[in-house]
Coordinates of C-alpha atoms in Angstrom, one line a residue:
X1 CA 91.0 86.4 105.1
X2 CA 93.3 85.7 102.2
X3 CA 95.8 88.1 100.8
X4 CA 98.1 88.0 97.8
X5 CA 101.1 90.4 97.8
X6 CA 103.3 90.9 94.8
X7 CA 106.8 92.2 95.1
X8 CA 109.9 92.8 92.9
X9 CA 108.7 95.4 90.5
X10 CA 110.7 98.5 89.5
X11 CA 112.6 100.3 86.8
X12 CA 114.8 98.2 84.5
X13 CA 116.6 99.1 81.3
X14 CA 115.6 97.4 78.0
X15 CA 117.3 94.0 77.7
X16 CA 117.4 93.7 81.5
X17 CA 115.9 91.2 83.9
X18 CA 113.5 91.3 86.8
X19 CA 112.1 88.8 89.2
X20 CA 108.7 89.1 90.6
X21 CA 107.2 87.1 93.4
X22 CA 103.7 86.8 94.9
X23 CA 102.9 85.2 98.2
X24 CA 99.5 84.1 99.5
X25 CA 98.7 84.3 103.2
X26 CA 95.7 83.8 105.4
X27 CA 93.3 80.9 105.9
X28 CA 94.4 78.7 103.0
X29 CA 93.3 75.1 102.6
X30 CA 94.5 74.5 99.1
X31 CA 95.9 76.5 96.2
X32 CA 95.1 75.3 92.8
X33 CA 96.2 77.3 89.7
X34 CA 98.3 80.4 90.1
X35 CA 98.7 83.0 87.4
X36 CA 100.4 86.2 86.3
X37 CA 98.5 88.9 84.4
X38 CA 99.7 92.4 83.3
X39 CA 98.0 95.6 82.5
X40 CA 99.7 98.2 80.4
X41 CA 98.7 101.8 80.6
X42 CA 95.4 102.3 78.8
X43 CA 95.0 98.7 78.0
X44 CA 93.0 95.8 79.4
X45 CA 94.5 93.2 81.8
X46 CA 96.0 90.3 79.9
X47 CA 97.2 86.9 80.9
X48 CA 101.0 86.3 81.0
X49 CA 100.8 82.6 82.1
X50 CA 99.5 80.1 84.6
X51 CA 100.9 77.3 86.6
X52 CA 99.1 74.4 88.1
X53 CA 99.7 73.0 91.6
X54 CA 101.7 70.2 89.9
X55 CA 103.9 72.8 88.2
X56 CA 102.5 72.6 84.7
X57 CA 103.0 75.9 83.0
X58 CA 101.1 77.6 80.2
X59 CA 102.4 80.9 78.9
X60 CA 101.1 83.2 76.3
X61 CA 103.1 83.6 73.1
X62 CA 104.6 87.0 73.9
X63 CA 106.1 85.7 77.1
X64 CA 107.5 82.4 75.7
X65 CA 111.3 82.2 75.9
X66 CA 111.6 85.4 78.0
X67 CA 109.4 84.8 81.0
X68 CA 109.5 81.8 83.3
X69 CA 106.8 81.0 85.8
X70 CA 107.5 78.8 88.8
X71 CA 106.0 78.2 92.3
X72 CA 106.9 77.0 95.7
X73 CA 103.9 75.3 97.2
X74 CA 105.5 75.1 100.6
X75 CA 105.7 78.9 100.6
X76 CA 102.4 79.6 98.8
X77 CA 104.4 81.6 96.4
X78 CA 104.5 82.0 92.6
X79 CA 107.4 83.6 90.8
X80 CA 107.8 85.4 87.4
X81 CA 111.3 85.6 86.1
X82 CA 111.5 88.1 83.2
X83 CA 114.5 88.5 80.9
X84 CA 115.2 90.4 77.7
X85 CA 112.7 93.0 78.8
X86 CA 111.3 95.4 76.3
X87 CA 109.6 98.8 76.7
X88 CA 106.3 97.1 75.7
X89 CA 106.6 94.9 78.8
X90 CA 105.9 98.0 80.9
X91 CA 102.8 97.3 82.9
X92 CA 101.4 96.6 86.3
X93 CA 101.8 92.9 87.0
X94 CA 99.2 91.1 89.0
X95 CA 99.1 87.6 90.4
X96 CA 96.0 85.6 91.0
X97 CA 95.4 82.3 92.7
X98 CA 92.5 79.9 92.9
X99 CA 92.3 79.2 96.7
X100 CA 90.1 77.0 98.8
X101 CA 89.6 79.2 101.8
X102 CA 87.8 79.0 105.1
X103 CA 84.5 78.5 103.3
X104 CA 86.0 75.3 101.9
X105 CA 85.1 76.7 98.4
X106 CA 87.5 77.8 95.7
X107 CA 87.7 81.5 95.0
X108 CA 90.0 83.5 92.8
X109 CA 92.0 86.0 94.7
X110 CA 94.0 88.9 93.3
X111 CA 97.0 90.9 94.4
X112 CA 97.1 94.6 94.1
X113 CA 99.9 94.6 91.5
X114 CA 103.5 95.7 91.2
X115 CA 104.7 98.1 88.6
X116 CA 107.3 97.2 86.1
X117 CA 108.8 99.9 84.0
X118 CA 111.2 99.1 81.1
X119 CA 112.9 102.3 80.0
X120 CA 116.4 103.7 79.4

């Protein structure tokens, strides 16, 4: 019913930039919080940051100053702009969204992820 699709991942050199996007589609009544997570090889999935429907952003310390989260409510899309990338930023990046769907209840949906590789 509802799908989240990330895009924009790829290979980038250390110090480079990359912009990710995630768009929700399907039977969507309301989208509340949207978020970005990442999962490095062999590690657990961790939060990068969240953004409310009003645009209030909360980011984890490791992303502050380098990562920017924004959203376009008209497009049901959340963005992650990443700069000054480091090899340790290598991970699969996932988006999630709290969506009121056809059941009229909120449910957290996840995308399938997009791989970001930071390497020279």
